[in-house]
Structure formats: structure tokens, C-alpha cells
Amino acid sequence: MTTNENKLSPLDQKISEFFPGLVVRKDLVKTVKGNAIVPSYVLEYLLGQYCATVDEDSIETGILTVKEILAKHYVHRNEAGLIRSTIREKGRHKIIDRVSVALNDKRDVYEAEFSNLGIKKALIESGAVKQHPKLLVGGVWCIADIEYEHTEDKEVSPWVLASLKPIQMSHFDYDGYIEARSHFSLDEWLDVLMQSIGFNPDYFGRRSKLLQIARLIPFCERNYNLIELGPKGTGKSHIYSEFSPHGILISGGEVTVPKLFVNNSSGKIGLVGYWDTVAFDEFAGKQKRVDKALVDIMKNYMANKSFSRGVETLGADASMVFVGNT
């Protein structure tokens, strides 16, 4: 939802009426972001918890709450040492960070790594990994509780990931969504989608709106492949890194067959098995190294929705997007 001097447009009022408790003002993202280097969807999730209303007093209170949460729990890289010390002294502390997990097959345990906090090999229960498999591929922004338990055994990490909650919606009411959609005309719904991705529809013609919304198709359609070339600063990669927790953006375009498709030695499925959309930023260029095996597998996957490494043929649903500057 957009805003102009805190006055709701007729469309904004209609959105609030049919999607109660699910509306977030886009302009609030900048208000609460400060110097936190996090995707927009992380901030929108927090705003959705505390500011999903049109009441100005409630919004002001919610903004203060979100700012307080970020101030207390978001990990800035330059403050990582202070946060680690806080965890040690308190024994337990809640943080907001990007978490990735790997299997330590020598010890038969899963170990978590925190992007900003700098902690590696934090123990995490296998149940949490099974519940959130994307932790194993690319990592997920989470609200996590970390504990510190010192031990004399140098082989055992003192860090324990006690609990975590991915920053994304845990439930989606599809029937309610379809019913609410029926109250909007096609043109109104185009404007709703434009506002959802952060654009003011008043500044776009119909064709321009459709071109912007076309970037969302890979999130909605399985195995939909898209390429976009254009000038810098036109939002090509922004939509795949900031808009949704269900897509992953690979900057620089460098990726390997095991990371993207499957690791033959471990049998572990790659990015295409866990994400709705895999986007490659700056995928072309004179400095890029061409892996012929990767190109061949990628072409077969995009054409047939399957890939083969060895004796087994596997399928996946992830869409692929390629963006580059002209």
C-alpha cells in the first residue's frame, strides 16, 4: 500500500477492507530500515506483525516496536563481537540474521552458520532442519535464539541454536485470497500488484505495468524461464533479492553444477530443489568462465524440467531468471 501525506486513496481503503491485517504501508520500510542491511521482505514481515492497520496511532506504536526489535536483535557486522559477548554473559540471546546449515558427517550433526554474527558450527537439532530445508541451500533470514554452553571438549562448539523462526508467512489462506480478489477489477488488481512490489501505479501506463508485473511470473509459474536485459538502475535484480523469501539471487552469475542441481558424491539436491525462483545477476560478460557441463544440464532442465547426473534423472519446479545490463 502506498501513501500520500498519510491519506489513503480509494484503492488503499478497498485493500484495507478486503485484506484486513495483511496491509503494510511501503513507505514505512524506509522509516524503520535505518542502516540495517536486510531485504525489504524482512522489514515488511516485521511491519506486518505490528503495523498491519490503517490507524495512525497503532502504526506509530508499531513503528517504535519494530525499531526497538531491530535495535536489540539485528546483528550489524561491526557489532558481532559485542553480540557474541552478550550471548556468553546472558547465556541466551535473540538475534535477527541470515542462517545457513551444513551437515557435519564426521560428527553426524547439523551445524549452523550466521552471516553477520560470524558464528560457525552452532549446533542445531535435525528436526528444525527437516522443518526448514532451505536452511541447507542458500540460507534463510530468521529470528533465532542462540545459547552459549561452554565445554572442556574442544571438538564441541559452545554455540547452540536453540530455536528459530524463518521471517516469512507460516500460513496462506488461498480461499480467502481468491474471495477477496473477486472484489477488484482487473485494472484495480494491476495497481494492487504494482503497489505490492513497491511502485506507485499512477506513474505507469498499462503496458509498463504489465512489463513490471511480468517479473513476478517466475514466482507463480513452475519452470518458467525469463531473461531481461536493460539499463542499470531499472530494478531488474531488486525484485529477486528484496521482494520474496522464496527466490534467491546469485550475484555475478558464478555457480557450479553441484550447487545448482545435485551433488553426485552426497546426493544432495541443489538450489533448484528448494527455491521457487533462481535468478542470475550479471550472468554474461567477457570475464565469465563457461562450464560446458553446467550449460548442457541447464539447457536440458529449462527445456524438459529435469536433469541427469549419472544414472538417475531428477525433476524440479524452480524457475530460472537471467538479468543483465545493456
mmCIF file of C-alpha atoms in Angstrom:
data_model
loop_
_atom_site.group_PDB
_atom_site.id
_atom_site.type_symbol
_atom_site.label_atom_id
_atom_site.label_comp_id
_atom_site.label_asym_id
_atom_site.label_seq_id
_atom_site.Cartn_x
_atom_site.Cartn_y
_atom_site.Cartn_z
ATOM 1 C CA MET A 1 0.000 0.000 0.000
ATOM 2 C CA THR A 2 1.287 3.467 -0.878
ATOM 3 C CA THR A 3 0.527 6.669 0.957
ATOM 4 C CA ASN A 4 0.416 10.368 0.189
ATOM 5 C CA GLU A 5 0.672 12.584 3.267
ATOM 6 C CA ASN A 6 -0.918 9.760 5.266
ATOM 7 C CA LYS A 7 -4.146 9.972 3.228
ATOM 8 C CA LEU A 8 -5.497 6.691 1.896
ATOM 9 C CA SER A 9 -6.594 6.544 -1.711
ATOM 10 C CA PRO A 10 -9.905 4.829 -2.553
ATOM 11 C CA LEU A 11 -7.890 1.796 -3.693
ATOM 12 C CA ASP A 12 -5.919 1.725 -0.428
ATOM 13 C CA GLN A 13 -9.171 1.843 1.530
ATOM 14 C CA LYS A 14 -10.529 -1.026 -0.533
ATOM 15 C CA ILE A 15 -7.368 -3.079 0.014
ATOM 16 C CA SER A 16 -7.605 -2.499 3.765
ATOM 17 C CA GLU A 17 -11.267 -3.526 3.743
ATOM 18 C CA PHE A 18 -10.811 -6.852 1.963
ATOM 19 C CA PHE A 19 -7.351 -7.762 3.297
ATOM 20 C CA PRO A 20 -7.636 -6.789 6.976
ATOM 21 C CA GLY A 21 -4.478 -7.342 8.995
ATOM 22 C CA LEU A 22 -2.415 -8.034 5.866
ATOM 23 C CA VAL A 23 -1.717 -4.489 4.662
ATOM 24 C CA VAL A 24 1.674 -2.838 5.113
ATOM 25 C CA ARG A 25 2.477 0.708 4.067
ATOM 26 C CA LYS A 26 5.506 0.543 1.786
ATOM 27 C CA ASP A 27 6.791 3.943 2.861
ATOM 28 C CA LEU A 28 7.302 2.601 6.386
ATOM 29 C CA VAL A 29 10.102 0.302 5.185
ATOM 30 C CA LYS A 30 12.471 3.248 4.771
ATOM 31 C CA THR A 31 11.327 4.645 8.099
ATOM 32 C CA VAL A 32 12.371 1.553 10.055
ATOM 33 C CA LYS A 33 15.298 0.314 7.963
ATOM 34 C CA GLY A 34 17.940 2.726 9.205
ATOM 35 C CA ASN A 35 21.350 1.170 8.494
ATOM 36 C CA ALA A 36 20.138 -2.427 8.726
ATOM 37 C CA ILE A 37 21.308 -4.321 5.637
ATOM 38 C CA VAL A 38 18.340 -6.658 5.255
ATOM 39 C CA PRO A 39 15.961 -7.461 2.384
ATOM 40 C CA SER A 40 12.763 -5.439 2.217
ATOM 41 C CA TYR A 41 10.627 -8.532 2.824
ATOM 42 C CA VAL A 42 12.254 -8.977 6.241
ATOM 43 C CA LEU A 43 11.212 -5.473 7.271
ATOM 44 C CA GLU A 44 7.767 -5.890 5.720
ATOM 45 C CA TYR A 45 7.297 -9.086 7.722
ATOM 46 C CA LEU A 46 8.045 -7.239 10.958
ATOM 47 C CA LEU A 47 5.829 -4.327 9.936
ATOM 48 C CA GLY A 48 3.087 -6.821 9.144
ATOM 49 C CA GLN A 49 3.306 -8.098 12.714
ATOM 50 C CA TYR A 50 2.903 -4.687 14.330
ATOM 51 C CA CYS A 51 1.680 -2.149 11.731
ATOM 52 C CA ALA A 52 -0.924 -4.036 9.674
ATOM 53 C CA THR A 53 -3.600 -1.416 10.266
ATOM 54 C CA VAL A 54 -4.756 1.961 8.961
ATOM 55 C CA ASP A 55 -4.986 3.504 12.430
ATOM 56 C CA GLU A 56 -2.233 6.118 12.677
ATOM 57 C CA ASP A 57 -1.740 5.763 16.440
ATOM 58 C CA SER A 58 -1.348 1.987 16.144
ATOM 59 C CA ILE A 59 1.075 2.456 13.247
ATOM 60 C CA GLU A 60 3.227 4.881 15.254
ATOM 61 C CA THR A 61 3.326 2.446 18.167
ATOM 62 C CA GLY A 62 4.138 -0.412 15.788
ATOM 63 C CA ILE A 63 6.980 1.538 14.171
ATOM 64 C CA LEU A 64 8.558 2.129 17.570
ATOM 65 C CA THR A 65 8.221 -1.586 18.353
ATOM 66 C CA VAL A 66 9.844 -2.642 15.065
ATOM 67 C CA LYS A 67 12.674 -0.138 15.525
ATOM 68 C CA GLU A 68 13.226 -1.467 19.038
ATOM 69 C CA ILE A 69 13.304 -5.068 17.766
ATOM 70 C CA LEU A 70 15.860 -4.169 15.087
ATOM 71 C CA ALA A 71 17.965 -2.174 17.547
ATOM 72 C CA LYS A 72 18.038 -5.029 20.061
ATOM 73 C CA HIS A 73 18.237 -8.070 17.824
ATOM 74 C CA TYR A 74 19.512 -7.229 14.328
ATOM 75 C CA VAL A 75 23.208 -8.071 14.052
ATOM 76 C CA HIS A 76 25.465 -5.470 12.446
ATOM 77 C CA ARG A 77 28.749 -6.980 11.288
ATOM 78 C CA ASN A 78 30.799 -4.340 13.107
ATOM 79 C CA GLU A 79 28.998 -5.216 16.371
ATOM 80 C CA ALA A 80 29.256 -9.004 16.022
ATOM 81 C CA GLY A 81 31.883 -9.271 18.772
ATOM 82 C CA LEU A 82 29.673 -7.337 21.193
ATOM 83 C CA ILE A 83 26.673 -9.565 20.421
ATOM 84 C CA ARG A 84 28.739 -12.733 20.915
ATOM 85 C CA SER A 85 29.873 -11.371 24.275
ATOM 86 C CA THR A 86 26.248 -10.604 25.204
ATOM 87 C CA ILE A 87 25.238 -14.180 24.395
ATOM 88 C CA ARG A 88 28.090 -15.519 26.535
ATOM 89 C CA GLU A 89 27.226 -13.316 29.509
ATOM 90 C CA LYS A 90 23.457 -13.832 29.345
ATOM 91 C CA GLY A 91 23.606 -17.470 28.283
ATOM 92 C CA ARG A 92 20.865 -16.887 25.702
ATOM 93 C CA HIS A 93 20.017 -14.065 23.305
ATOM 94 C CA LYS A 94 17.606 -13.470 20.410
ATOM 95 C CA ILE A 95 19.007 -12.219 17.089
ATOM 96 C CA ILE A 96 17.914 -11.471 13.519
ATOM 97 C CA ASP A 97 20.387 -12.811 10.970
ATOM 98 C CA ARG A 98 20.721 -14.938 7.849
ATOM 99 C CA VAL A 99 21.223 -18.562 8.872
ATOM 100 C CA SER A 100 22.603 -21.394 6.763
ATOM 101 C CA VAL A 101 23.123 -25.003 7.825
ATOM 102 C CA ALA A 102 25.519 -27.765 6.763
ATOM 103 C CA LEU A 103 25.799 -31.406 7.778
ATOM 104 C CA ASN A 104 28.981 -32.377 9.602
ATOM 105 C CA ASP A 105 29.077 -36.012 8.520
ATOM 106 C CA LYS A 106 32.108 -36.795 10.689
ATOM 107 C CA ARG A 107 30.177 -35.964 13.846
ATOM 108 C CA ASP A 108 26.731 -36.715 12.394
ATOM 109 C CA VAL A 109 25.323 -33.349 13.449
ATOM 110 C CA TYR A 110 23.917 -30.299 11.702
ATOM 111 C CA GLU A 111 25.822 -27.062 12.210
ATOM 112 C CA ALA A 112 24.514 -23.536 11.639
ATOM 113 C CA GLU A 113 26.415 -20.516 10.391
ATOM 114 C CA PHE A 114 25.326 -16.910 10.959
ATOM 115 C CA SER A 115 26.085 -14.472 8.158
ATOM 116 C CA ASN A 116 26.587 -11.263 10.168
ATOM 117 C CA LEU A 117 27.257 -12.665 13.623
ATOM 118 C CA GLY A 118 30.268 -14.646 12.405
ATOM 119 C CA ILE A 119 29.417 -17.755 14.421
ATOM 120 C CA LYS A 120 30.051 -21.064 12.693
ATOM 121 C CA LYS A 121 29.338 -24.647 13.708
ATOM 122 C CA ALA A 122 26.499 -23.771 16.086
ATOM 123 C CA LEU A 123 24.617 -26.951 16.888
ATOM 124 C CA ILE A 124 21.047 -27.198 15.612
ATOM 125 C CA GLU A 125 18.533 -30.006 16.036
ATOM 126 C CA SER A 126 17.829 -32.143 12.979
ATOM 127 C CA GLY A 127 14.086 -31.572 13.451
ATOM 128 C CA ALA A 128 14.487 -27.850 12.770
ATOM 129 C CA VAL A 129 16.455 -28.612 9.606
ATOM 130 C CA LYS A 130 13.805 -31.040 8.374
ATOM 131 C CA GLN A 131 11.118 -28.437 9.044
ATOM 132 C CA HIS A 132 13.036 -25.716 7.174
ATOM 133 C CA PRO A 133 15.105 -27.431 4.425
ATOM 134 C CA LYS A 134 16.005 -24.124 2.739
ATOM 135 C CA LEU A 135 18.493 -23.636 5.573
ATOM 136 C CA LEU A 136 20.650 -26.189 3.762
ATOM 137 C CA VAL A 137 20.677 -24.296 0.464
ATOM 138 C CA GLY A 138 21.423 -20.589 0.391
ATOM 139 C CA GLY A 139 20.286 -19.803 3.920
ATOM 140 C CA VAL A 140 17.206 -18.087 5.367
ATOM 141 C CA TRP A 141 16.644 -14.875 7.313
ATOM 142 C CA CYS A 142 15.463 -15.906 10.773
ATOM 143 C CA ILE A 143 14.644 -14.713 14.242
ATOM 144 C CA ALA A 144 16.791 -17.076 16.294
ATOM 145 C CA ASP A 145 17.625 -17.793 19.922
ATOM 146 C CA ILE A 146 21.292 -18.633 20.471
ATOM 147 C CA GLU A 147 22.664 -20.199 23.634
ATOM 148 C CA TYR A 148 26.233 -20.378 24.921
ATOM 149 C CA GLU A 149 27.251 -23.534 26.787
ATOM 150 C CA HIS A 150 30.967 -23.756 27.467
ATOM 151 C CA THR A 151 32.519 -27.209 27.461
ATOM 152 C CA GLU A 152 36.021 -28.538 28.049
ATOM 153 C CA ASP A 153 35.744 -30.651 24.900
ATOM 154 C CA LYS A 154 37.445 -28.608 22.169
ATOM 155 C CA GLU A 155 35.659 -30.632 19.498
ATOM 156 C CA VAL A 156 32.244 -29.427 20.686
ATOM 157 C CA SER A 157 31.060 -25.926 19.792
ATOM 158 C CA PRO A 158 29.787 -23.853 22.728
ATOM 159 C CA TRP A 159 27.157 -22.247 20.473
ATOM 160 C CA VAL A 160 23.692 -23.787 20.269
ATOM 161 C CA LEU A 161 20.846 -22.617 18.036
ATOM 162 C CA ALA A 162 18.022 -23.218 20.495
ATOM 163 C CA SER A 163 15.116 -22.072 18.314
ATOM 164 C CA LEU A 164 14.483 -20.259 15.075
ATOM 165 C CA LYS A 165 11.585 -18.764 13.167
ATOM 166 C CA PRO A 166 12.015 -18.011 9.469
ATOM 167 C CA ILE A 167 10.928 -14.486 8.574
ATOM 168 C CA GLN A 168 8.096 -15.390 6.243
ATOM 169 C CA MET A 169 4.389 -16.145 6.481
ATOM 170 C CA SER A 170 3.691 -19.543 8.026
ATOM 171 C CA HIS A 171 0.136 -19.791 6.669
ATOM 172 C CA PHE A 172 -1.584 -18.650 3.493
ATOM 173 C CA ASP A 173 -5.384 -18.601 3.213
ATOM 174 C CA TYR A 174 -5.776 -19.325 -0.506
ATOM 175 C CA ASP A 175 -9.585 -19.452 -0.460
ATOM 176 C CA GLY A 176 -9.785 -16.155 1.412
ATOM 177 C CA TYR A 177 -7.340 -14.608 -1.042
ATOM 178 C CA ILE A 178 -9.421 -15.716 -4.054
ATOM 179 C CA GLU A 179 -12.619 -14.434 -2.456
ATOM 180 C CA ALA A 180 -11.068 -11.024 -1.710
ATOM 181 C CA ARG A 181 -9.615 -10.814 -5.234
ATOM 182 C CA SER A 182 -13.121 -11.128 -6.703
ATOM 183 C CA HIS A 183 -13.972 -7.660 -5.354
ATOM 184 C CA PHE A 184 -11.325 -5.964 -7.536
ATOM 185 C CA SER A 185 -11.483 -5.219 -11.254
ATOM 186 C CA LEU A 186 -8.550 -6.219 -13.475
ATOM 187 C CA ASP A 187 -7.189 -2.674 -13.599
ATOM 188 C CA GLU A 188 -7.534 -2.325 -9.835
ATOM 189 C CA TRP A 189 -5.714 -5.601 -9.316
ATOM 190 C CA LEU A 190 -2.870 -4.496 -11.591
ATOM 191 C CA ASP A 191 -2.476 -1.450 -9.360
ATOM 192 C CA VAL A 192 -2.561 -3.644 -6.235
ATOM 193 C CA LEU A 193 0.267 -5.771 -7.640
ATOM 194 C CA MET A 194 2.261 -2.691 -8.602
ATOM 195 C CA GLN A 195 1.953 -1.332 -5.067
ATOM 196 C CA SER A 196 2.911 -4.730 -3.658
ATOM 197 C CA ILE A 197 6.277 -4.632 -5.418
ATOM 198 C CA GLY A 198 6.887 -1.040 -4.339
ATOM 199 C CA PHE A 199 5.823 1.064 -7.336
ATOM 200 C CA ASN A 200 3.276 3.866 -7.496
ATOM 201 C CA PRO A 201 0.914 2.780 -10.303
ATOM 202 C CA ASP A 202 -0.046 6.402 -11.026
ATOM 203 C CA TYR A 203 3.316 6.876 -12.751
ATOM 204 C CA PHE A 204 2.972 3.908 -15.118
ATOM 205 C CA GLY A 205 0.920 3.235 -18.218
ATOM 206 C CA ARG A 206 -0.836 -0.088 -18.669
ATOM 207 C CA ARG A 207 1.923 -1.602 -20.814
ATOM 208 C CA SER A 208 4.614 -0.511 -18.347
ATOM 209 C CA LYS A 209 2.629 -2.070 -15.502
ATOM 210 C CA LEU A 210 2.401 -5.380 -17.354
ATOM 211 C CA LEU A 211 6.144 -5.358 -18.030
ATOM 212 C CA GLN A 212 6.895 -4.792 -14.336
ATOM 213 C CA ILE A 213 4.464 -7.498 -13.244
ATOM 214 C CA ALA A 214 5.971 -9.940 -15.772
ATOM 215 C CA ARG A 215 8.931 -10.156 -13.383
ATOM 216 C CA LEU A 216 6.624 -11.899 -10.898
ATOM 217 C CA ILE A 217 5.671 -14.731 -13.256
ATOM 218 C CA PRO A 218 8.653 -16.955 -12.272
ATOM 219 C CA PHE A 219 7.429 -16.832 -8.659
ATOM 220 C CA CYS A 220 3.954 -18.021 -9.688
ATOM 221 C CA GLU A 221 4.549 -20.461 -12.544
ATOM 222 C CA ARG A 222 6.653 -23.580 -12.213
ATOM 223 C CA ASN A 223 9.626 -23.909 -14.567
ATOM 224 C CA TYR A 224 9.034 -20.514 -16.149
ATOM 225 C CA ASN A 225 12.257 -19.131 -17.621
ATOM 226 C CA LEU A 226 12.795 -15.406 -18.123
ATOM 227 C CA ILE A 227 15.612 -13.235 -19.444
ATOM 228 C CA GLU A 228 15.746 -9.453 -19.028
ATOM 229 C CA LEU A 229 18.393 -7.127 -20.401
ATOM 230 C CA GLY A 230 18.231 -3.416 -19.722
ATOM 231 C CA PRO A 231 19.947 -0.292 -18.379
ATOM 232 C CA LYS A 232 21.302 -0.141 -14.853
ATOM 233 C CA GLY A 233 19.001 1.005 -12.069
ATOM 234 C CA THR A 234 15.760 -0.326 -13.547
ATOM 235 C CA GLY A 235 15.019 -2.841 -10.774
ATOM 236 C CA LYS A 236 15.930 -5.998 -12.695
ATOM 237 C CA SER A 237 17.677 -7.789 -9.845
ATOM 238 C CA HIS A 238 15.919 -5.949 -6.987
ATOM 239 C CA ILE A 239 12.714 -7.938 -7.377
ATOM 240 C CA TYR A 240 14.531 -11.268 -6.931
ATOM 241 C CA SER A 241 16.597 -10.276 -3.896
ATOM 242 C CA GLU A 242 14.209 -7.997 -1.982
ATOM 243 C CA PHE A 243 10.647 -8.950 -2.852
ATOM 244 C CA SER A 244 10.179 -12.525 -1.654
ATOM 245 C CA PRO A 245 11.824 -15.099 0.634
ATOM 246 C CA HIS A 246 11.010 -17.765 -1.961
ATOM 247 C CA GLY A 247 13.592 -16.624 -4.513
ATOM 248 C CA ILE A 248 17.374 -16.476 -4.481
ATOM 249 C CA LEU A 249 19.640 -14.134 -6.435
ATOM 250 C CA ILE A 250 23.100 -15.316 -7.450
ATOM 251 C CA SER A 251 25.198 -12.208 -7.977
ATOM 252 C CA GLY A 252 27.974 -12.371 -10.530
ATOM 253 C CA GLY A 253 26.495 -15.415 -12.218
ATOM 254 C CA GLU A 254 29.116 -17.864 -10.908
ATOM 255 C CA VAL A 255 27.604 -21.190 -9.863
ATOM 256 C CA THR A 256 28.561 -24.866 -10.012
ATOM 257 C CA VAL A 257 26.638 -27.955 -11.076
ATOM 258 C CA PRO A 258 26.544 -29.422 -7.519
ATOM 259 C CA LYS A 259 25.308 -26.142 -6.051
ATOM 260 C CA LEU A 260 22.613 -25.599 -8.673
ATOM 261 C CA PHE A 261 21.446 -29.140 -9.443
ATOM 262 C CA VAL A 262 22.816 -32.088 -7.465
ATOM 263 C CA ASN A 263 26.000 -33.169 -5.719
ATOM 264 C CA ASN A 264 26.890 -36.631 -7.006
ATOM 265 C CA SER A 265 29.036 -37.550 -4.015
ATOM 266 C CA SER A 266 26.405 -36.732 -1.396
ATOM 267 C CA GLY A 267 23.219 -36.974 -3.463
ATOM 268 C CA LYS A 268 22.189 -33.572 -2.077
ATOM 269 C CA ILE A 269 19.811 -31.645 -4.336
ATOM 270 C CA GLY A 270 20.854 -28.114 -5.271
ATOM 271 C CA LEU A 271 19.138 -24.746 -5.448
ATOM 272 C CA VAL A 272 16.506 -25.808 -7.991
ATOM 273 C CA GLY A 273 15.055 -28.231 -5.460
ATOM 274 C CA TYR A 274 14.401 -25.651 -2.749
ATOM 275 C CA TRP A 275 13.598 -22.272 -4.319
ATOM 276 C CA ASP A 276 10.680 -21.111 -6.443
ATOM 277 C CA THR A 277 12.986 -18.875 -8.473
ATOM 278 C CA VAL A 278 16.739 -18.935 -9.054
ATOM 279 C CA ALA A 279 17.933 -15.647 -10.573
ATOM 280 C CA PHE A 280 21.355 -14.897 -12.029
ATOM 281 C CA ASP A 281 22.549 -11.297 -11.908
ATOM 282 C CA GLU A 282 25.106 -10.140 -14.496
ATOM 283 C CA PHE A 283 25.138 -13.652 -15.930
ATOM 284 C CA ALA A 284 27.020 -12.676 -19.095
ATOM 285 C CA GLY A 285 30.310 -10.928 -19.694
ATOM 286 C CA LYS A 286 33.792 -11.315 -21.062
ATOM 287 C CA GLN A 287 35.191 -12.378 -17.701
ATOM 288 C CA LYS A 288 32.695 -15.205 -17.156
ATOM 289 C CA ARG A 289 34.014 -18.746 -17.197
ATOM 290 C CA VAL A 290 31.834 -21.092 -19.184
ATOM 291 C CA ASP A 291 31.281 -24.543 -17.699
ATOM 292 C CA LYS A 292 30.063 -26.604 -20.633
ATOM 293 C CA ALA A 293 28.673 -29.329 -18.362
ATOM 294 C CA LEU A 294 26.646 -26.736 -16.459
ATOM 295 C CA VAL A 295 25.335 -25.196 -19.678
ATOM 296 C CA ASP A 296 24.272 -28.590 -21.061
ATOM 297 C CA ILE A 297 22.438 -29.585 -17.861
ATOM 298 C CA MET A 298 20.837 -26.153 -17.585
ATOM 299 C CA LYS A 299 19.544 -26.267 -21.167
ATOM 300 C CA ASN A 300 18.042 -29.704 -20.603
ATOM 301 C CA TYR A 301 16.452 -28.574 -17.329
ATOM 302 C CA MET A 302 14.888 -25.480 -18.863
ATOM 303 C CA ALA A 303 13.537 -27.487 -21.795
ATOM 304 C CA ASN A 304 12.386 -30.651 -20.014
ATOM 305 C CA LYS A 305 12.057 -29.679 -16.316
ATOM 306 C CA SER A 306 14.517 -32.438 -15.446
ATOM 307 C CA PHE A 307 18.252 -33.065 -15.266
ATOM 308 C CA SER A 308 20.515 -36.087 -15.096
ATOM 309 C CA ARG A 309 23.786 -36.595 -13.271
ATOM 310 C CA GLY A 310 24.888 -40.194 -13.501
ATOM 311 C CA VAL A 311 22.259 -42.929 -13.532
ATOM 312 C CA GLU A 312 19.286 -41.033 -12.123
ATOM 313 C CA THR A 313 17.044 -38.443 -13.758
ATOM 314 C CA LEU A 314 15.649 -35.842 -11.372
ATOM 315 C CA GLY A 315 12.979 -33.190 -11.753
ATOM 316 C CA ALA A 316 12.430 -29.823 -10.084
ATOM 317 C CA ASP A 317 9.996 -26.888 -10.220
ATOM 318 C CA ALA A 318 12.280 -23.866 -9.866
ATOM 319 C CA SER A 319 12.020 -21.142 -12.483
ATOM 320 C CA MET A 320 15.197 -19.565 -13.840
ATOM 321 C CA VAL A 321 15.741 -15.862 -14.453
ATOM 322 C CA PHE A 322 18.699 -14.197 -16.144
ATOM 323 C CA VAL A 323 19.213 -10.449 -15.808
ATOM 324 C CA GLY A 324 21.992 -8.313 -17.214
ATOM 325 C CA ASN A 325 22.875 -4.745 -18.102
ATOM 326 C CA THR A 326 22.973 -3.479 -21.665
#
